[in-house]
Tab-separated table of C-alpha atoms and ligand atoms in Angstrom:
chain	number	residue	atom	x	y	z
A	1	MET	CA	26.617	-72.312	-15.737
A	2	GLY	CA	22.750	-73.788	-16.013
A	3	SER	CA	21.397	-73.741	-19.390
A	4	ASP	CA	18.649	-71.756	-19.036
A	5	ASN	CA	21.563	-68.709	-19.482
A	6	VAL	CA	20.998	-68.147	-22.692
A	7	ILE	CA	22.978	-64.211	-23.021
A	8	VAL	CA	26.142	-64.669	-20.495
A	9	VAL	CA	27.999	-60.780	-20.527
A	10	GLN	CA	31.116	-61.142	-18.324
A	11	ALA	CA	33.630	-58.460	-17.856
A	12	ILE	CA	33.253	-57.271	-21.459
A	13	GLN	CA	34.880	-54.001	-21.787
A	14	LYS	CA	35.066	-50.739	-25.316
A	15	GLU	CA	37.452	-47.882	-26.210
A	16	PHE	CA	37.349	-45.674	-28.515
A	17	GLY	CA	40.313	-44.150	-28.688
A	18	THR	CA	40.953	-43.187	-25.589
A	19	LYS	CA	37.466	-43.193	-24.470
A	20	LYS	CA	35.994	-46.714	-21.988
A	21	VAL	CA	32.797	-46.795	-23.574
A	22	VAL	CA	31.879	-50.162	-21.771
A	23	ARG	CA	33.912	-50.953	-19.053
A	24	ALA	CA	34.058	-54.305	-17.504
A	25	VAL	CA	30.383	-54.881	-17.716
A	26	SER	CA	28.390	-58.825	-16.319
A	27	LEU	CA	25.278	-59.824	-16.585
A	28	THR	CA	23.220	-62.902	-17.447
A	29	VAL	CA	20.214	-62.478	-19.091
A	30	HIS	CA	17.792	-66.628	-18.150
A	31	LYS	CA	15.249	-67.923	-21.467
A	32	GLY	CA	12.251	-66.857	-21.093
A	33	GLU	CA	13.152	-62.953	-19.923
A	34	ILE	CA	12.123	-59.974	-21.134
A	35	PHE	CA	15.765	-58.068	-20.003
A	36	ALA	CA	16.171	-54.462	-20.120
A	37	LEU	CA	19.189	-51.684	-20.615
A	38	LEU	CA	18.756	-48.790	-19.268
A	39	GLY	CA	20.296	-45.339	-19.283
A	40	PRO	CA	21.531	-42.159	-20.882
A	41	ASN	CA	22.398	-40.530	-24.110
A	42	GLY	CA	26.071	-41.978	-24.624
A	43	ALA	CA	26.413	-44.709	-21.346
A	44	GLY	CA	27.465	-46.653	-24.073
A	45	LYS	CA	23.839	-49.081	-24.794
A	46	THR	CA	24.086	-48.860	-28.393
A	47	THR	CA	27.459	-50.146	-28.343
A	48	LEU	CA	27.589	-52.830	-25.984
A	49	LEU	CA	24.215	-54.474	-28.052
A	50	LYS	CA	26.599	-53.937	-30.951
A	51	MET	CA	29.244	-56.436	-28.874
A	52	MET	CA	26.533	-58.479	-28.157
A	53	THR	CA	24.729	-58.968	-31.726
A	54	THR	CA	28.767	-59.263	-33.111
A	55	LEU	CA	28.798	-56.084	-35.641
A	56	LEU	CA	31.743	-55.341	-32.960
A	57	ARG	CA	34.526	-56.788	-30.924
A	58	PRO	CA	35.005	-56.513	-27.547
A	59	ASP	CA	38.607	-55.278	-26.500
A	60	ALA	CA	38.608	-57.660	-23.659
A	61	GLY	CA	35.852	-60.334	-21.633
A	62	SER	CA	33.717	-62.339	-23.216
A	63	ILE	CA	30.245	-62.605	-23.918
A	64	THR	CA	28.312	-65.975	-25.873
A	65	LEU	CA	24.723	-66.895	-26.916
A	66	ASN	CA	23.029	-69.584	-25.647
A	67	GLY	CA	26.508	-70.951	-25.046
A	68	PHE	CA	27.960	-69.634	-28.196
A	69	ASN	CA	30.666	-67.365	-28.377
A	70	THR	CA	30.420	-63.989	-30.307
A	71	VAL	CA	34.311	-63.473	-31.099
A	72	THR	CA	35.189	-67.217	-31.642
A	73	GLN	CA	32.269	-69.113	-32.605
A	74	SER	CA	30.456	-65.777	-34.177
A	75	ARG	CA	29.143	-67.206	-37.598
A	76	GLN	CA	26.427	-70.290	-35.414
A	77	ALA	CA	26.071	-67.299	-32.531
A	78	ARG	CA	24.422	-65.254	-35.302
A	79	HIS	CA	22.057	-68.157	-35.959
A	80	GLN	CA	20.928	-67.360	-31.762
A	81	PHE	CA	18.766	-63.684	-32.708
A	82	SER	CA	16.808	-61.197	-34.619
A	83	VAL	CA	17.913	-57.639	-34.496
A	84	THR	CA	15.847	-54.794	-35.957
A	85	ASN	CA	18.020	-53.176	-37.179
A	86	GLN	CA	18.687	-55.870	-39.935
A	87	ALA	CA	15.080	-54.854	-41.947
A	88	ALA	CA	17.740	-52.351	-44.136
A	89	ALA	CA	16.493	-55.666	-45.870
A	90	ILE	CA	13.031	-54.191	-46.628
A	91	ASP	CA	12.177	-53.752	-50.259
A	92	GLN	CA	10.889	-50.844	-50.101
A	93	ASP	CA	9.070	-52.163	-53.470
A	94	LEU	CA	6.850	-55.132	-51.692
A	95	SER	CA	3.635	-54.326	-49.966
A	96	ALA	CA	4.157	-55.700	-46.552
A	97	ARG	CA	2.583	-58.676	-46.884
A	98	GLU	CA	4.971	-60.044	-49.651
A	99	ASN	CA	7.572	-58.666	-47.460
A	100	LEU	CA	6.296	-60.612	-44.616
A	101	ARG	CA	5.713	-64.057	-46.912
A	102	LEU	CA	9.872	-63.249	-48.252
A	103	PHE	CA	10.966	-62.998	-44.819
A	104	GLY	CA	9.371	-66.276	-44.207
A	105	ARG	CA	10.586	-67.961	-46.725
A	106	LEU	CA	13.969	-67.107	-46.114
A	107	ASN	CA	13.311	-68.015	-42.494
A	108	GLY	CA	12.810	-71.706	-44.181
A	109	LEU	CA	9.204	-71.917	-43.785
A	110	SER	CA	6.799	-73.045	-46.288
A	111	ALA	CA	4.825	-71.348	-48.338
A	112	LYS	CA	1.688	-72.067	-46.160
A	113	ALA	CA	3.322	-71.292	-43.621
A	114	SER	CA	5.299	-68.044	-44.277
A	115	ARG	CA	1.239	-67.329	-46.035
A	116	PHE	CA	-0.639	-68.173	-41.890
A	117	ARG	CA	2.999	-65.823	-39.885
A	118	ALA	CA	2.666	-62.811	-42.390
A	119	ASP	CA	-1.444	-62.871	-41.198
A	120	GLU	CA	-0.261	-63.140	-37.935
A	121	LEU	CA	1.648	-61.198	-37.913
A	122	LEU	CA	-0.385	-58.236	-39.740
A	123	THR	CA	-2.715	-58.981	-36.612
A	124	ASP	CA	-1.028	-58.597	-34.014
A	125	PHE	CA	0.914	-54.729	-34.963
A	126	ASP	CA	-2.711	-54.034	-36.960
A	127	LEU	CA	-1.762	-54.130	-40.505
A	128	SER	CA	-3.719	-56.294	-42.164
A	129	GLN	CA	-6.094	-52.673	-42.963
A	130	SER	CA	-2.743	-51.220	-44.997
A	131	ALA	CA	-1.406	-54.919	-45.641
A	132	ASP	CA	-1.189	-54.436	-49.513
A	133	GLN	CA	-0.092	-51.060	-50.088
A	134	THR	CA	3.125	-49.961	-50.637
A	135	LEU	CA	5.831	-49.586	-48.736
A	136	ALA	CA	5.961	-45.845	-50.221
A	137	THR	CA	2.752	-45.247	-48.172
A	138	PHE	CA	3.753	-46.044	-44.989
A	139	SER	CA	3.746	-43.402	-41.867
A	140	GLY	CA	6.999	-43.350	-38.993
A	141	GLY	CA	5.321	-45.632	-37.082
A	142	MET	CA	3.765	-48.001	-39.419
A	143	ARG	CA	7.165	-48.707	-40.904
A	144	ARG	CA	8.664	-49.546	-37.323
A	145	ARG	CA	5.720	-51.845	-37.079
A	146	LEU	CA	6.450	-53.440	-39.870
A	147	ASP	CA	10.183	-53.660	-38.841
A	148	LEU	CA	9.652	-55.790	-35.628
A	149	ALA	CA	8.042	-57.936	-37.349
A	150	VAL	CA	10.005	-58.694	-39.329
A	151	SER	CA	12.097	-59.606	-37.361
A	152	LEU	CA	9.679	-61.909	-35.502
A	153	VAL	CA	8.419	-63.829	-38.884
A	154	GLY	CA	11.595	-66.878	-37.716
A	155	ARG	CA	10.418	-66.670	-34.127
A	156	PRO	CA	14.101	-66.175	-33.467
A	157	GLN	CA	15.049	-67.541	-30.058
A	158	ILE	CA	16.915	-64.380	-28.820
A	159	LEU	CA	15.602	-61.441	-29.867
A	160	PHE	CA	17.639	-57.403	-29.694
A	161	LEU	CA	15.734	-54.217	-30.080
A	162	ASP	CA	16.792	-51.239	-29.367
A	163	GLU	CA	15.250	-49.019	-28.691
A	164	PRO	CA	11.655	-50.128	-29.835
A	165	THR	CA	9.196	-47.255	-28.449
A	166	THR	CA	11.668	-44.622	-29.607
A	167	GLY	CA	9.255	-41.856	-31.376
A	168	LEU	CA	5.702	-43.823	-31.207
A	169	ASP	CA	2.842	-42.498	-30.292
A	170	PRO	CA	1.575	-44.253	-26.710
A	171	ARG	CA	-0.666	-46.884	-29.147
A	172	THR	CA	1.909	-48.455	-30.866
A	173	ARG	CA	4.055	-48.463	-28.439
A	174	THR	CA	1.312	-50.755	-26.379
A	175	GLN	CA	1.495	-52.521	-29.301
A	176	MET	CA	5.310	-53.112	-29.525
A	177	TRP	CA	5.031	-54.646	-26.206
A	178	HIS	CA	2.067	-56.575	-26.284
A	179	ALA	CA	4.053	-58.389	-29.788
A	180	THR	CA	7.429	-58.951	-27.697
A	181	GLN	CA	5.814	-60.310	-24.567
A	182	LYS	CA	4.012	-62.929	-27.010
A	183	LEU	CA	6.909	-63.338	-28.447
A	184	VAL	CA	8.417	-64.339	-25.067
A	185	ASN	CA	6.067	-66.663	-23.592
A	186	SER	CA	6.476	-68.559	-27.023
A	187	GLY	CA	9.797	-69.951	-25.363
A	188	SER	CA	12.517	-66.778	-27.085
A	189	THR	CA	14.250	-64.345	-24.823
A	190	VAL	CA	14.192	-60.368	-25.401
A	191	PHE	CA	17.416	-58.096	-24.678
A	192	LEU	CA	16.501	-54.479	-25.220
A	193	THR	CA	17.355	-51.025	-23.992
A	194	THR	CA	15.367	-48.222	-23.383
A	195	GLN	CA	15.207	-45.104	-22.434
A	196	TYR	CA	11.989	-44.852	-20.763
A	197	LEU	CA	11.913	-46.247	-17.488
A	198	GLU	CA	7.728	-46.766	-16.902
A	199	GLU	CA	8.037	-48.519	-20.274
A	200	ALA	CA	10.971	-50.913	-18.087
A	201	ASP	CA	8.455	-50.740	-15.081
A	202	GLN	CA	5.665	-52.284	-16.793
A	203	TYR	CA	7.457	-55.377	-18.861
A	204	ALA	CA	10.382	-56.606	-17.840
A	205	ASN	CA	11.406	-59.252	-16.528
A	206	ARG	CA	14.813	-57.184	-15.050
A	207	ILE	CA	16.611	-53.910	-15.438
A	208	ALA	CA	20.350	-52.741	-15.896
A	209	LEU	CA	21.036	-49.999	-15.423
A	210	ILE	CA	24.291	-47.542	-16.897
A	211	ASP	CA	25.540	-44.671	-16.992
A	212	HIS	CA	29.324	-43.499	-18.268
A	213	GLY	CA	30.071	-47.174	-19.682
A	214	ALA	CA	29.614	-49.236	-16.116
A	215	LEU	CA	26.950	-51.473	-14.859
A	216	ILE	CA	25.432	-49.748	-11.754
A	217	ALA	CA	22.504	-51.185	-10.502
A	218	SER	CA	20.200	-54.704	-11.442
A	219	GLY	CA	17.180	-57.139	-10.342
A	220	THR	CA	13.744	-57.092	-11.017
A	221	PRO	CA	11.481	-53.431	-10.732
A	222	ASN	CA	10.955	-54.200	-7.532
A	223	ASP	CA	14.903	-54.930	-6.277
A	224	LEU	CA	15.603	-52.003	-7.138
A	225	LYS	CA	13.321	-50.233	-5.614
A	226	LYS	CA	13.804	-52.196	-2.941
A	227	GLN	CA	17.285	-50.954	-2.789
A	228	VAL	CA	15.841	-47.014	-3.130
A	229	GLY	CA	14.032	-48.295	-0.773
A	230	GLY	CA	10.912	-45.387	1.135
A	231	GLN	CA	7.787	-44.403	0.305
A	232	GLN	CA	7.606	-41.554	-1.414
A	233	LEU	CA	5.108	-38.291	-0.845
A	234	GLN	CA	2.826	-35.779	-3.387
A	235	ILE	CA	1.692	-32.950	-1.915
A	236	THR	CA	-0.179	-30.582	-4.867
A	237	ILE	CA	-0.472	-27.062	-3.203
A	238	ALA	CA	-4.182	-24.968	-4.329
A	239	ASN	CA	-2.440	-22.160	-4.895
A	240	PRO	CA	0.160	-21.335	-7.332
A	241	GLN	CA	1.911	-18.207	-6.033
A	242	GLN	CA	2.010	-20.866	-2.503
A	243	VAL	CA	3.971	-23.451	-4.486
A	244	VAL	CA	7.651	-22.449	-3.343
A	245	GLN	CA	6.720	-21.722	0.257
A	246	ALA	CA	5.545	-24.899	0.508
A	247	GLN	CA	8.508	-26.635	-0.667
A	248	LYS	CA	10.388	-24.787	1.647
A	249	ILE	CA	8.190	-26.038	4.777
A	250	CYS	CA	7.972	-29.600	2.489
A	251	ALA	CA	12.562	-29.708	2.329
A	252	ALA	CA	12.513	-28.306	6.347
A	253	VAL	CA	10.472	-30.912	7.895
A	254	LEU	CA	11.105	-34.418	5.653
A	255	GLU	CA	14.501	-33.086	5.912
A	256	GLN	CA	16.340	-32.747	2.656
A	257	THR	CA	15.546	-31.616	-1.187
A	258	VAL	CA	12.383	-31.791	-2.448
A	259	GLN	CA	11.022	-31.468	-6.886
A	260	LEU	CA	8.401	-30.190	-7.817
A	261	ASN	CA	6.800	-31.314	-11.110
A	262	GLY	CA	4.119	-28.923	-11.769
A	263	GLN	CA	2.120	-27.425	-7.984
A	264	THR	CA	3.417	-31.283	-6.115
A	265	ILE	CA	5.238	-31.325	-4.247
A	266	VAL	CA	7.414	-34.760	-4.228
A	267	GLY	CA	9.508	-35.254	-1.570
A	268	PRO	CA	10.691	-38.866	-0.398
A	269	LEU	CA	10.075	-39.852	3.092
A	270	LYS	CA	12.595	-41.103	5.428
A	271	GLY	CA	10.466	-44.864	6.522
A	272	ILE	CA	6.338	-45.707	6.613
A	273	ASP	CA	5.767	-43.984	10.095
A	274	GLY	CA	3.058	-41.117	9.788
A	275	PRO	CA	4.895	-37.790	12.045
A	276	PRO	CA	6.547	-36.862	9.371
A	277	VAL	CA	2.792	-36.529	7.468
A	278	THR	CA	1.044	-34.840	10.311
A	279	GLU	CA	4.111	-32.524	10.934
A	280	LEU	CA	4.197	-31.407	7.844
A	281	LEU	CA	0.174	-30.864	7.488
A	282	THR	CA	-0.315	-28.914	10.370
A	283	ARG	CA	3.214	-26.814	9.007
A	284	LEU	CA	1.506	-26.487	5.914
A	285	GLN	CA	-1.931	-25.085	7.772
A	286	LEU	CA	-0.316	-22.488	10.053
A	287	ALA	CA	1.112	-20.807	7.284
A	288	GLY	CA	-2.017	-20.885	5.441
A	289	ILE	CA	-1.534	-23.340	2.079
A	290	SER	CA	-4.553	-25.552	1.475
A	291	ILE	CA	-3.629	-28.694	-0.312
A	292	SER	CA	-5.677	-30.613	-3.064
A	293	LYS	CA	-3.992	-33.375	-3.693
A	294	LEU	CA	-1.937	-35.501	-1.058
A	295	GLN	CA	-0.901	-38.640	-2.378
A	296	LEU	CA	1.939	-41.273	-0.526
A	297	ALA	CA	2.606	-43.788	-3.777
A	298	PRO	CA	6.030	-46.296	-3.953
A	299	PRO	CA	9.476	-45.120	-5.190
A	300	SER	CA	9.648	-45.016	-9.547
A	301	LEU	CA	12.512	-45.836	-11.291
A	302	ASP	CA	12.951	-42.302	-12.214
A	303	ASP	CA	14.218	-42.904	-8.273
A	304	VAL	CA	16.119	-45.195	-8.570
A	305	PHE	CA	17.869	-44.090	-10.699
A	306	LEU	CA	18.511	-40.659	-9.851
A	307	LYS	CA	20.119	-42.037	-6.299
A	308	MET	CA	21.999	-44.638	-8.384
A	309	THR	CA	23.198	-41.227	-11.037
A	310	VAL	CA	23.748	-39.124	-8.278
A	311	GLY	CA	27.768	-38.914	-7.463
A	312	LYS	CA	29.431	-39.993	-10.725
A	313	ASN	CA	28.290	-36.765	-12.739
B	401	LIG	N1	32.297	-45.513	-33.329
B	401	LIG	C1	32.471	-44.852	-32.498
B	401	LIG	N2	33.396	-43.931	-32.137
B	401	LIG	C2	33.808	-42.994	-30.819
B	401	LIG	N3	32.955	-42.897	-30.627
B	401	LIG	C3	31.779	-43.779	-30.497
B	401	LIG	C4	31.853	-44.319	-31.119
B	401	LIG	N4	30.296	-44.935	-31.307
B	401	LIG	C5	30.145	-44.074	-30.380
B	401	LIG	N5	30.474	-43.587	-29.721
B	401	LIG	C6	30.600	-42.857	-28.307
B	401	LIG	O1	30.771	-43.917	-27.237
B	401	LIG	C7	29.120	-43.414	-25.820
B	401	LIG	C8	28.303	-44.207	-26.377
B	401	LIG	O2	28.051	-44.543	-27.357
B	401	LIG	P1	26.576	-45.476	-27.401
B	401	LIG	O3	25.857	-44.908	-28.658
B	401	LIG	O4	26.578	-46.786	-27.010
B	401	LIG	O5	25.767	-44.926	-25.999
B	401	LIG	P2	23.624	-45.009	-26.575
B	401	LIG	O6	24.042	-45.689	-24.786
B	401	LIG	O7	23.290	-46.236	-26.843
B	401	LIG	O8	23.423	-43.438	-26.376
B	401	LIG	P3	21.480	-42.899	-26.934
B	401	LIG	O9	20.632	-43.053	-26.214
B	401	LIG	O10	22.192	-41.140	-27.199
B	401	LIG	O11	21.424	-44.149	-27.515
B	401	LIG	C9	29.268	-41.784	-26.675
B	401	LIG	O12	29.864	-41.327	-26.221
B	401	LIG	C10	29.842	-42.143	-27.992
B	401	LIG	O13	29.800	-40.655	-28.476
B	402	LIG	MG1	21.630	-45.720	-28.263
């Protein structure tokens, strides 16, 4: 095993009562990666993360963090990471700046270094303007930004985040991702869970998909898309009255079910050859249906997820 394998999860299992919540999941996370664990509600993401952060004991299998076993060497394993949940330790009566400086000191930074680090994080998370207010005046989004900032104070080697961007506005999400990337650029490794496929696609180096507790696929976003293959055809119908008729024609020509997204019909193309598209346009024209937009796009992670989870429910 190379020393590049910062997190190694081997055949991990967890049952609650008779319910198998995590089934023989194995995965490896390399140094300097952003690794995203994706899956629908109840898939077992948080349970897996709790086992990785020593909060929950696996029924079988093993997890090592920088080589330390989370069960038999839990104290050393805990020294390897930071996790956002520990933000509960933030003091409500202190300002954001004071909290960050305090955490800096608790993390062993000198007074000067903790002042510097606090200012740096306040800037990164756009909290400089409100740095000296007490937390009672903070909005939910500001609080979440501070939570993440606090977990970054000690520049953890491994950072675990459970749905870091859920419920945040787009600008705050982007800030969270940029701060995470900055940490990774300085050599840390990030393991996070998310339900936002587009975000994982854009920011994660590698992704694992879990469903009903089992790992169903893993790889780079491009690897996963290649497994699905083909391009996606998107046709926007000009007249809303004709959308249903157009959808039937598309399904017939493409020989598969196609999705409807407003007035846009979305369907996979088998291969990248032109004939089905040409035939489709001819058929639509013959039916007197005009289109306002036509687009070919690579498959999205949504397609990957739908395809991989099909028939498993
Ligand atoms: N302490 C517990 N006791 C019993 N069942 C539990 C416990 N914790 C979780 N579960 C069950 O295990 C399954 C997986 O839960 P988990 O929280 O890991 O899912 P998740 O993927 O994080 O979902 P979400 O996207 O909603 O956060 C769910 O069916 C949940 O009800
Ligand atoms: Mg969860």
